[in-house]
Short mmCIF file of C-alpha atoms and ligand atoms in Angstrom, two decimals:
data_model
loop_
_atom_site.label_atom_id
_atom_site.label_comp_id
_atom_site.label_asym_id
_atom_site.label_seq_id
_atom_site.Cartn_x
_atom_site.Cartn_y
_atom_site.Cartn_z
CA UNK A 136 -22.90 15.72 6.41
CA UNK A 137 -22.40 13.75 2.97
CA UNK A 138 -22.29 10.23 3.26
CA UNK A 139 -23.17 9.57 -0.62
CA UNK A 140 -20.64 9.38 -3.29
CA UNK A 141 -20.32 12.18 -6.00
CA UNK A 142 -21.31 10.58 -9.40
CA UNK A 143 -17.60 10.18 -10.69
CA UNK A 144 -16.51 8.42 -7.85
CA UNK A 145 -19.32 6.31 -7.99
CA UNK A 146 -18.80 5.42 -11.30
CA UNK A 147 -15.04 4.70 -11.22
CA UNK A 148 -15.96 2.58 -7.97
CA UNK A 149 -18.19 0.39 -10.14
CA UNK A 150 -15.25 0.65 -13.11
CA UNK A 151 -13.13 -0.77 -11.20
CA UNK A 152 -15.02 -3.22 -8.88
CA UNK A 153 -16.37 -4.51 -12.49
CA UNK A 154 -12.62 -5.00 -13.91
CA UNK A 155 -11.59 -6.69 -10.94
CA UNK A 156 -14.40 -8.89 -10.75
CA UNK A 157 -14.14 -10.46 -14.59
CA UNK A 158 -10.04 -9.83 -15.19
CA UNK A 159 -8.40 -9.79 -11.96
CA UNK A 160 -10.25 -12.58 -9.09
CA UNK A 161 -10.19 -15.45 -12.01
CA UNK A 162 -6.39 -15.48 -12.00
CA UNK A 163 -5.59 -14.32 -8.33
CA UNK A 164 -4.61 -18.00 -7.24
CA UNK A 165 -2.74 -18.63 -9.97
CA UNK A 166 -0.77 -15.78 -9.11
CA UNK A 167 -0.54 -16.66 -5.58
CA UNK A 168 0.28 -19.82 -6.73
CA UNK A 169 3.03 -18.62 -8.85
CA UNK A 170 3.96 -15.61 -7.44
CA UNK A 171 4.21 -13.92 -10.97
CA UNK A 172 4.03 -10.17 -11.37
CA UNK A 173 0.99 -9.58 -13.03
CA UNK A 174 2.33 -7.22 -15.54
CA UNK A 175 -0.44 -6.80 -17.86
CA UNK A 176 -3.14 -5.98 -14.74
CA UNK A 177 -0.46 -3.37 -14.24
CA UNK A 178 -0.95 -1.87 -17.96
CA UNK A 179 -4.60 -2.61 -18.28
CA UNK A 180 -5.00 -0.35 -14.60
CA UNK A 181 -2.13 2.27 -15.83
CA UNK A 182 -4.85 2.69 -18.87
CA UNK A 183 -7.75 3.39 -16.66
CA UNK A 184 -5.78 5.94 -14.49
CA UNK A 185 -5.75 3.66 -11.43
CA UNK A 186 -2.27 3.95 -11.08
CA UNK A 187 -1.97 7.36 -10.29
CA UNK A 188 -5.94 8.00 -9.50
CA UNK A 189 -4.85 11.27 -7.28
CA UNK A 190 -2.47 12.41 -10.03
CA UNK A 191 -3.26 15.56 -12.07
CA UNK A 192 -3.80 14.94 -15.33
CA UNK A 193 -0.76 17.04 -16.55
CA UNK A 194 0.97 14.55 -15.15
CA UNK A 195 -0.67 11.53 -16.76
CA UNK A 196 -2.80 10.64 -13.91
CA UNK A 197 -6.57 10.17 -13.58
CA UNK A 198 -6.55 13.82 -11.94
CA UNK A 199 -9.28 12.31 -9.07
CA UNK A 200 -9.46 12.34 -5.11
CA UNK A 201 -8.01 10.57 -2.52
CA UNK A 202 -11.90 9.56 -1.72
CA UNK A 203 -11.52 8.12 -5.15
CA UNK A 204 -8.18 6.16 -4.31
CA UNK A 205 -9.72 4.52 -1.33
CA UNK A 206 -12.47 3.42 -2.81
CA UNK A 207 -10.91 1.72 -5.84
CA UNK A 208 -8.02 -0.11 -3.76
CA UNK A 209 -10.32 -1.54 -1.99
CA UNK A 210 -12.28 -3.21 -4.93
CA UNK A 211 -8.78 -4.12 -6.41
CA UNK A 212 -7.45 -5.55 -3.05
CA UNK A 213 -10.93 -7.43 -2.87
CA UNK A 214 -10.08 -9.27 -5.77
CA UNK A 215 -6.15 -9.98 -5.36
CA UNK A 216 -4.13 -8.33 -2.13
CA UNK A 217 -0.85 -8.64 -4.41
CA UNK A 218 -2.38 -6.09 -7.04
CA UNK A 219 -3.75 -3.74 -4.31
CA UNK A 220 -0.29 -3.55 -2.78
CA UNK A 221 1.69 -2.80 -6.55
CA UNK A 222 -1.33 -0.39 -7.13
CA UNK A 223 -0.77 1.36 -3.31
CA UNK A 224 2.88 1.43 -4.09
CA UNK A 225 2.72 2.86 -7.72
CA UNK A 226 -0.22 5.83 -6.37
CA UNK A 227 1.60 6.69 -2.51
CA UNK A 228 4.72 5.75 -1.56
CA UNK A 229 6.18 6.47 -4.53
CA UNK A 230 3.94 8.90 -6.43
CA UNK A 231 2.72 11.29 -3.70
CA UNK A 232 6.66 12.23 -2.74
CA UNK A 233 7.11 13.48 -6.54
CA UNK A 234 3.60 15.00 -6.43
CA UNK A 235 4.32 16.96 -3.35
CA UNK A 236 7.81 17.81 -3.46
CA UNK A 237 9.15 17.03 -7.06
CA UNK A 238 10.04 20.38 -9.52
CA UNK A 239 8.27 20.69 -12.55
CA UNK A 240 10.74 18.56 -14.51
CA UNK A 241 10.66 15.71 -12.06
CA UNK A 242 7.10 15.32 -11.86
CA UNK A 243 7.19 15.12 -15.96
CA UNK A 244 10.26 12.92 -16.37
CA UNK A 245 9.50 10.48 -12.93
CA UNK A 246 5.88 10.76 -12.24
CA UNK A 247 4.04 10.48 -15.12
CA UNK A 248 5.58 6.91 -16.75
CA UNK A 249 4.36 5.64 -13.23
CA UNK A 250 1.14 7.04 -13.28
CA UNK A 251 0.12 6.98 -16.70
CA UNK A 252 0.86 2.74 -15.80
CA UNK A 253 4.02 2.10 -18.38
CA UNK A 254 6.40 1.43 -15.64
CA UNK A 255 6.30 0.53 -12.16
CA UNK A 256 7.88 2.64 -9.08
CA UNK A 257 9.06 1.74 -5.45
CA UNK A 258 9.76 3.67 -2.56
CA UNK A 259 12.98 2.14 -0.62
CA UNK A 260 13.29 3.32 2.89
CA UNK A 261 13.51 0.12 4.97
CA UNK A 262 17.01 -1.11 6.21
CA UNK A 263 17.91 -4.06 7.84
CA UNK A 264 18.51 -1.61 11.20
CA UNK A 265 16.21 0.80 10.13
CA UNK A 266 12.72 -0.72 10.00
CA UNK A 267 10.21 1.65 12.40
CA UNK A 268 13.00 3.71 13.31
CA UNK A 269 12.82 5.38 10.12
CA UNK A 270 15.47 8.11 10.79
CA UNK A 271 18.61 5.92 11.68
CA UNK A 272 18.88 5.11 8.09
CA UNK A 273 22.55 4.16 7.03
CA UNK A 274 22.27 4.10 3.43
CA UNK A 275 24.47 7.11 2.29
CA UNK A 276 24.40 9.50 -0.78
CA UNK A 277 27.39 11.77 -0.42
CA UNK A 278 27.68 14.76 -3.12
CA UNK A 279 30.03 14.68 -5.58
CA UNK A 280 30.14 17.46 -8.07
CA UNK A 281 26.98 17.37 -9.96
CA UNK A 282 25.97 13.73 -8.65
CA UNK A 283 25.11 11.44 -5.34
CA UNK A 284 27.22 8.48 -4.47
CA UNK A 285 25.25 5.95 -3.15
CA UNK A 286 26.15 3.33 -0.83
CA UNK A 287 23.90 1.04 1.12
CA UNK A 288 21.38 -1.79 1.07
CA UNK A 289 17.20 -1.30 1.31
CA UNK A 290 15.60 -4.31 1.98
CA UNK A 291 11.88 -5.57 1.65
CA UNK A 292 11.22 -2.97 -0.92
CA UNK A 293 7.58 -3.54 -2.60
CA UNK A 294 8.44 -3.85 -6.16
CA UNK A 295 11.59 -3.58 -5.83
CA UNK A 296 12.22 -6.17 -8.11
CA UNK A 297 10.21 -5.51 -10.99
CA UNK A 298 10.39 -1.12 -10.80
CA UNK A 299 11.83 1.03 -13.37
CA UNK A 300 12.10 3.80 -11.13
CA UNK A 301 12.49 4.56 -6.88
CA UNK A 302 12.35 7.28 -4.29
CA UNK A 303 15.49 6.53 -2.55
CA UNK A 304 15.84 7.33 1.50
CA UNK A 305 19.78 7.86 2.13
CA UNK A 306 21.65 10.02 4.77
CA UNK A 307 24.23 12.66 3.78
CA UNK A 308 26.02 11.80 7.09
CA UNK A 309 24.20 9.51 10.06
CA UNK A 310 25.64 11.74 12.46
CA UNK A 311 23.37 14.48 11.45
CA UNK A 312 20.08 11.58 12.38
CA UNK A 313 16.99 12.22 10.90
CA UNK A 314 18.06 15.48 9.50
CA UNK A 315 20.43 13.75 7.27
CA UNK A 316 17.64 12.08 5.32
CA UNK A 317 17.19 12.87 1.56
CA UNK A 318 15.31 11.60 -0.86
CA UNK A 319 16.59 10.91 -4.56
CA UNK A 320 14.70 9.62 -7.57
CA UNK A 321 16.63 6.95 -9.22
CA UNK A 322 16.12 6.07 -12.56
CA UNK A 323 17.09 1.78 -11.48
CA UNK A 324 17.35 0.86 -15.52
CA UNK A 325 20.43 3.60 -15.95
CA UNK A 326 22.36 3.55 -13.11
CA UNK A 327 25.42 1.90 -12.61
CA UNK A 328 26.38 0.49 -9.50
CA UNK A 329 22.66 -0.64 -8.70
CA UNK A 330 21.49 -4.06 -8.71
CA UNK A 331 18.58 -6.12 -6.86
CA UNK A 332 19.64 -7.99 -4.46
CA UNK A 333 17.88 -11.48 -2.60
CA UNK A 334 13.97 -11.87 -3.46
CA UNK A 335 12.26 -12.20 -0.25
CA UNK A 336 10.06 -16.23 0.21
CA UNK A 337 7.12 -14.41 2.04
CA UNK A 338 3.89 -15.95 3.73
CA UNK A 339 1.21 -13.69 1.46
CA UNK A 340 0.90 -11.16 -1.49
CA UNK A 341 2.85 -13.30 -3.29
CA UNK A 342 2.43 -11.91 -6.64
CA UNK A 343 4.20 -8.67 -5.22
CA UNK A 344 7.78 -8.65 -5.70
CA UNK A 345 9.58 -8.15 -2.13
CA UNK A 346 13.72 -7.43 -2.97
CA UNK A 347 16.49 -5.83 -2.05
CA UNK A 348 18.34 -3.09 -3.50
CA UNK A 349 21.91 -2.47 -3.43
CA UNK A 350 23.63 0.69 -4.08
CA UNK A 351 27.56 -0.01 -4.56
CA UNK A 352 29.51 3.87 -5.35
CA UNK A 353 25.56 4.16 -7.74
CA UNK A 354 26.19 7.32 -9.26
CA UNK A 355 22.50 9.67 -8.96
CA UNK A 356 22.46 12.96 -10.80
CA UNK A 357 22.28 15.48 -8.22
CA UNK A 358 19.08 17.34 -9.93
CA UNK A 359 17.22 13.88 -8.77
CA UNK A 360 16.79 15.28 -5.03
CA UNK A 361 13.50 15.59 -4.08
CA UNK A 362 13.19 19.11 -2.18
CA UNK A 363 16.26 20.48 -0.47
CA UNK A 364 18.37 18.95 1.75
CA UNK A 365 17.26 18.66 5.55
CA UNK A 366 13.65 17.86 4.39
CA UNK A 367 13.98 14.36 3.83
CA UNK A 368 13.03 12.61 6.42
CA UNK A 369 9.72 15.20 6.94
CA UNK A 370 8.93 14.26 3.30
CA UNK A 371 8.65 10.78 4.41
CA UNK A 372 6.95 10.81 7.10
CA UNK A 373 4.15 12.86 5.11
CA UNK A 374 4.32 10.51 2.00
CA UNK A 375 3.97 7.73 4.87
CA UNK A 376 0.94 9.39 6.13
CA UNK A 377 -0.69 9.86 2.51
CA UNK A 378 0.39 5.91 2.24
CA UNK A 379 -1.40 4.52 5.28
CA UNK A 380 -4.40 5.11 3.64
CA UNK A 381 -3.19 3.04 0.45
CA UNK A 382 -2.38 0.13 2.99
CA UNK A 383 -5.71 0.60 4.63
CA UNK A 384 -7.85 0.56 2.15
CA UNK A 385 -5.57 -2.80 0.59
CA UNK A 386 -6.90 -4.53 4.21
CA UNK A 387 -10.26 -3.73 3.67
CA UNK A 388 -10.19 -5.03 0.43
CA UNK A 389 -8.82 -8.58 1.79
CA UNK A 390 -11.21 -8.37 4.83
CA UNK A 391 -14.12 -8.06 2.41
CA UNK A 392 -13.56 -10.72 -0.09
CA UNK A 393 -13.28 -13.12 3.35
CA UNK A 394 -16.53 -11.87 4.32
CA UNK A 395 -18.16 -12.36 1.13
CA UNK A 396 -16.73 -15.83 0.53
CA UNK A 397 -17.54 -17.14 3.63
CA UNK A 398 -21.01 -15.97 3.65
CA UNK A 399 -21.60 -17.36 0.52
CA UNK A 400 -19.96 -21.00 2.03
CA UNK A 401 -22.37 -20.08 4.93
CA UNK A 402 -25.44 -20.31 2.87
CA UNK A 403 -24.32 -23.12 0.59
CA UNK A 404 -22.92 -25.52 3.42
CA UNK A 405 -25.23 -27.97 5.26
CA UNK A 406 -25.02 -29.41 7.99
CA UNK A 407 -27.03 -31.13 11.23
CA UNK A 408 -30.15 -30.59 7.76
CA UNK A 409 -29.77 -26.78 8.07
CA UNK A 410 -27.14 -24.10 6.36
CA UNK A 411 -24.79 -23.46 8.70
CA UNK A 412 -25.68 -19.51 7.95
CA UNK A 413 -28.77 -20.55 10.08
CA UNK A 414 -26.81 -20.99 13.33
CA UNK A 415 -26.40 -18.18 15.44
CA UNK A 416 -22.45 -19.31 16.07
CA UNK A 417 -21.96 -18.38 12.55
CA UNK A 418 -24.45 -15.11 11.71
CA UNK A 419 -22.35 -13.09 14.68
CA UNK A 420 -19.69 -13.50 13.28
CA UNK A 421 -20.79 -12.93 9.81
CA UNK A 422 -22.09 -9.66 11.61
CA UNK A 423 -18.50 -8.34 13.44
CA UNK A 424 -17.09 -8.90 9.79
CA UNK A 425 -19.23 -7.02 8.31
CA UNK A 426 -19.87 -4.04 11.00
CA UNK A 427 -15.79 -4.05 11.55
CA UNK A 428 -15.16 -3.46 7.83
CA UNK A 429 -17.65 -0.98 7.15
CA UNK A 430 -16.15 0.99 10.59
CA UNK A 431 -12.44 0.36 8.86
CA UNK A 432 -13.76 1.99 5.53
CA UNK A 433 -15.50 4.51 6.73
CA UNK A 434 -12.23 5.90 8.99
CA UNK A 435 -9.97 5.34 5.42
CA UNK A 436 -12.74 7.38 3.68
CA UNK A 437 -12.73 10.40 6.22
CA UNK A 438 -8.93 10.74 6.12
CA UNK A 439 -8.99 10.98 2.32
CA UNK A 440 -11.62 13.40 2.65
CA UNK A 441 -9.64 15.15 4.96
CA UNK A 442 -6.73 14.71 2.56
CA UNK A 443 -8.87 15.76 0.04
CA UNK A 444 -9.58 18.74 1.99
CA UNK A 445 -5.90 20.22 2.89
CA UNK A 446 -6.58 19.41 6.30
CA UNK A 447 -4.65 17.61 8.88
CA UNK A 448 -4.69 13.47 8.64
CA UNK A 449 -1.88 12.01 9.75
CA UNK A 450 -3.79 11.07 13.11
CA UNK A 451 -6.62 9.70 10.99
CA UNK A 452 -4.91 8.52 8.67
CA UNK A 453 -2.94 6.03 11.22
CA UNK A 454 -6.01 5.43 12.80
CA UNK A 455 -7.63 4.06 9.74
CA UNK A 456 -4.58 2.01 8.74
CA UNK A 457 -4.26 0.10 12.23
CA UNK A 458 -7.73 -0.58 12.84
CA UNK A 459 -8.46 -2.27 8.70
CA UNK A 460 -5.63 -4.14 9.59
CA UNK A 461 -6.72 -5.46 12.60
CA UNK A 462 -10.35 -6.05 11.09
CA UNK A 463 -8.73 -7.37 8.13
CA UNK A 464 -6.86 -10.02 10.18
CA UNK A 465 -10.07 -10.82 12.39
CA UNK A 466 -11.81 -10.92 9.49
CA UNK A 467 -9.80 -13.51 7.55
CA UNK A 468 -9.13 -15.63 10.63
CA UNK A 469 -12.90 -16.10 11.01
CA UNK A 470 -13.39 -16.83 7.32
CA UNK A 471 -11.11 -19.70 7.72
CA UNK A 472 -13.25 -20.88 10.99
CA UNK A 473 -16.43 -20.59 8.89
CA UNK A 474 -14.73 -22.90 5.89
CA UNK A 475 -14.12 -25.24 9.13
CA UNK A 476 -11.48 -27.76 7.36
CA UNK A 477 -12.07 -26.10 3.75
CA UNK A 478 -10.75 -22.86 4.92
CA UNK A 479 -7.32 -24.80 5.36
CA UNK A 480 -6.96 -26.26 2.49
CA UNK A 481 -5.80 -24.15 -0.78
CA UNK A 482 -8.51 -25.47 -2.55
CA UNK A 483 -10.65 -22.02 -1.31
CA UNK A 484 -9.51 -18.87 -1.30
CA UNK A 485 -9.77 -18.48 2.45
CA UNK A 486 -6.55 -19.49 3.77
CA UNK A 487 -5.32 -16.89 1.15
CA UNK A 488 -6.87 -14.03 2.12
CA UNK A 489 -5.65 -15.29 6.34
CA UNK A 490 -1.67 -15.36 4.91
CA UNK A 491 -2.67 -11.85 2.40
CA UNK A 492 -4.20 -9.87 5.66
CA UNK A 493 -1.33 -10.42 8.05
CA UNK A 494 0.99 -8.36 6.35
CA UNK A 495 -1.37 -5.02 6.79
CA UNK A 496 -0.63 -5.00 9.94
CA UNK A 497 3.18 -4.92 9.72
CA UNK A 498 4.36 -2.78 6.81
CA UNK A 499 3.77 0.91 5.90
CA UNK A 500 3.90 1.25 9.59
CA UNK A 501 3.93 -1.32 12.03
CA UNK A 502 -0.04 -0.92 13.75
CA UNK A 503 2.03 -0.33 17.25
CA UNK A 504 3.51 2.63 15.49
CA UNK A 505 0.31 3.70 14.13
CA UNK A 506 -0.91 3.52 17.34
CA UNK A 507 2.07 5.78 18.68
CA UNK A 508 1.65 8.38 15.65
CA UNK A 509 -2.33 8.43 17.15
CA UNK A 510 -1.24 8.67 21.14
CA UNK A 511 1.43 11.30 20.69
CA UNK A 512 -0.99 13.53 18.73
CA UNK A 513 -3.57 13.19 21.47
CA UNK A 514 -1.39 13.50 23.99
CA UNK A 515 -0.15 16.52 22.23
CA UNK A 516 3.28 15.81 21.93
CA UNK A 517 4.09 16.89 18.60
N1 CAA B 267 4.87 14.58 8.77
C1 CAA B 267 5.83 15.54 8.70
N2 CAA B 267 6.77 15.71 9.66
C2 CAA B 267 6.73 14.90 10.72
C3 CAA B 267 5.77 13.88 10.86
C4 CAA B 267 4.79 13.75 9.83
N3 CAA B 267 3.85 12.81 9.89
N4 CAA B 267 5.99 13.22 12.02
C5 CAA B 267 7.08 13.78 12.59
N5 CAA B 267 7.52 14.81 11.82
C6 CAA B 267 8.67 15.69 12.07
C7 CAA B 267 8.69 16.17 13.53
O1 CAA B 267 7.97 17.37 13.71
C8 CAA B 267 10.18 16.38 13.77
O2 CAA B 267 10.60 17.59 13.20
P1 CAA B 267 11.15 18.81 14.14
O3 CAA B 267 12.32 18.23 14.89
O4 CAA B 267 11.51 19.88 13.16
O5 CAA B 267 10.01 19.15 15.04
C9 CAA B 267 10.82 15.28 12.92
O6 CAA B 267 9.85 14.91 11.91
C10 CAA B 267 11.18 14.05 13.73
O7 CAA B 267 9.99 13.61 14.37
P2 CAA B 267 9.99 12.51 15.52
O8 CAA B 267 11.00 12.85 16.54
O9 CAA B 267 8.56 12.34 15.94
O10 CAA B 267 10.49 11.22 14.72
P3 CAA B 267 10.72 9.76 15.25
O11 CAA B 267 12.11 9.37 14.92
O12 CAA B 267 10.25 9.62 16.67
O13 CAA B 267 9.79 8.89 14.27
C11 CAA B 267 7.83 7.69 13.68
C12 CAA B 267 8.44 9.01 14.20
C13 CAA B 267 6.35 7.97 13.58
C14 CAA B 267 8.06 6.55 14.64
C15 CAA B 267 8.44 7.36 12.29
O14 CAA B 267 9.78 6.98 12.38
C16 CAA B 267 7.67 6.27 11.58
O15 CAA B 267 6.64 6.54 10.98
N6 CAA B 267 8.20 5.02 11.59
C17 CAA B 267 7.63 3.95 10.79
C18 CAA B 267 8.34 3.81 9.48
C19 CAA B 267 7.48 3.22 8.42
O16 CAA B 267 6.30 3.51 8.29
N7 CAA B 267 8.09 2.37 7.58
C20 CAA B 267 7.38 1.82 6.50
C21 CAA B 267 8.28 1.52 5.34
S1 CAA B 267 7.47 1.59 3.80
C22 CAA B 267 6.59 0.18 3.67
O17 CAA B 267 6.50 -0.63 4.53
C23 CAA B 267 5.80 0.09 2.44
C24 CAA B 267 5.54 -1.23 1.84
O18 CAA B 267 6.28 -2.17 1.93
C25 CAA B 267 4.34 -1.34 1.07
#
């Protein structure tokens, strides 16, 4: 067993924990605060292959492991939850469907703008009925000649606002259920009949664009299908698997930069003449924050290995997502108590990181979900 990093991933781990240290934490409250996209951390990260860091190189990507990927979400997410999420998006949800299933052509035309960081991409699957029942999707693309007619509405779609390009979940017919799902790449720039519809007011990650997009008789050239029909919905489930380690690693990220702010409050803060660090109240649960997140990241870095590896991860891979999210939100909740009144006022970072963590434990997955996908492989029902 091989706990230590190889050399490269070591050094793009230190890359990109230095970039986000000096160019992304000094401006992450202003971007909370203003809930702007932070377009040029998007270019600067597009130019040092984080945005497609498992991408092959062909394909304008930094060619690295999922190992890789973990590790330098989690520095990015450290520094700003809003970036780690675009970043996740950009690298999983949307990239690894092209990656895996997209022809030659596809992978040139779609993949590479996204992962060589010119453009951003989004993956829309959520409906307003369709949220963890993933397969009774109503959005329909029915074939016309040589194109897709789309119809529907996808709502809280992670850049959906700001993306050039999308994987698109539709059904050819609901009555068919999950085996009606396809996937199309739309090009959201050059198609008629698409617009974004109402930006979503959220509680955290507020410099990531939440929106809806609505398809109204969108024409898609039919050479945009990811696969062939009757795949769909498996393709999402995998690209959902490879994502859930995107999302984990994102919670880690926010669970750490708690931990290290409040230990550093810890040692600076005074009171009854002694650091508050000093009281035992305080070091346990400095210790469960740190112990919890180093448990979270190693489970995210064994299902990339596995990943990595061509083995099977979907179980680990949900396991890894459901418990960072939990230790994220422990985690952030007890930074907070360690400000004491500080850690509710906006004034430090803490109450930021509280409203940032919450959402890791809803999207990509819903942790009950994750906790299903885990069960019903124990249980062997699938
Ligand atoms: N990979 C490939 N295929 C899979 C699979 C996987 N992980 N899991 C199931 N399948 C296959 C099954 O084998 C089955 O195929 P067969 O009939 O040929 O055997 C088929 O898919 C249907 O499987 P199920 O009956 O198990 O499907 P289900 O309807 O019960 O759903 C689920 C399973 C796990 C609950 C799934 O619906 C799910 O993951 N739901 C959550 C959706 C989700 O994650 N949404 C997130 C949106 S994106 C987002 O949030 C991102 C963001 O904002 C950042």
């Amino acid at each position: 067993m091989q706990f230590a990093p190889t050399e490269e991933q070591k050094m793009v781990r230190e890359m990109v924990a230095k970039f986000a240290e000096t160019q992304i934490k000094p401006i992450a409250a202003e971007l909370d605060r203003t809930h702007r996209h932070p377009e040029e951390i998007c270019r600067q990260l597009g130019e040092m292959g984080i945005m497609g860091v498992a991408v092959p190189t062909d394909y304008d990507g930094a060619g690295m492991d999922n190992v890789t990927y973990v590790m330098a979400l989690i520095e990015i997410s450290k520094a700003c939850a809003s970036c780690g999420v675009i970043t996740s998006v950009n690298n999983s949800l949307y990239g690894y469907p092209i990656k895996a299933f997209g022809t030659e052509e596809q992978k040139k035309k779609f993949l590479a703008p996204v992962a060589g960081g010119l453009v951003e991409g989004c993956y829309a699957l959520t409906e307003s009925g369709a949220g963890s029942d993933a397969g009774s999707l109503k959005c329909r693309a029915v074939l016309k000649g040589d194109k897709y007619i789309v119809n529907g509405t996808k709502t809280f779609i992670t850049n959906g606002n700001v993306a050039r390009y999308c994987v698109l979940a539709a059904t050819t017919d609901p009555a068919l259920g999950y085996k009606g799902v396809i996937n199309l790449i739309v090009d959201l720039k050059e198609t008629p009949g698409f617009s974004v519809g109402k930006i979503e007011e959220k509680m955290g990650i507020l410099a990531s664009g939440t929106s809806e997009l609505v398809f109204e008789d969108a024409e898609v050239p039919a050479e945009n299908l990811l696969g062939t029909p009757g795949q769909g919905f498996k393709q999402m489930l995998s690209g959902l698997d490879a994502g859930r380690s995107g999302i984990g690693s994102q919670a880690v990220g926010i669970g750490r930069a708690a931990l290290e702010d409040a230990l550093a409050y810890a040692k600076e803060r005074v009171q009854f003449g002694k650091p508050i660090a000093t009281f035992e109240a305080i070091q346990f649960k400095l210790a469960d924050m740190a112990t919890e997140l180093d448990a979270a990241e190693l489970l995210l870095l064994r299902a990339a290995w596995l990943e990595d590896n061509h083995l099977d991860f979907e179980k680990e891979a949900a396991m890894a997502k459901y418990y960072a999210g939990d230790v994220a939100m422990r985690a952030a909740i007890e930074g907070v108590q360690i400000f004491g009144g500080y850690g509710y006022v906006k004034e430090y970072p803490a109450e930021r990181h509280m409203r940032d963590a919450k959402i890791t434990q809803i999207y990509e997955g819903t942790n009950e979900i994750q906790r299903i996908v885990v069960a019903r492989k124990l249980i062997g029902m699938r």
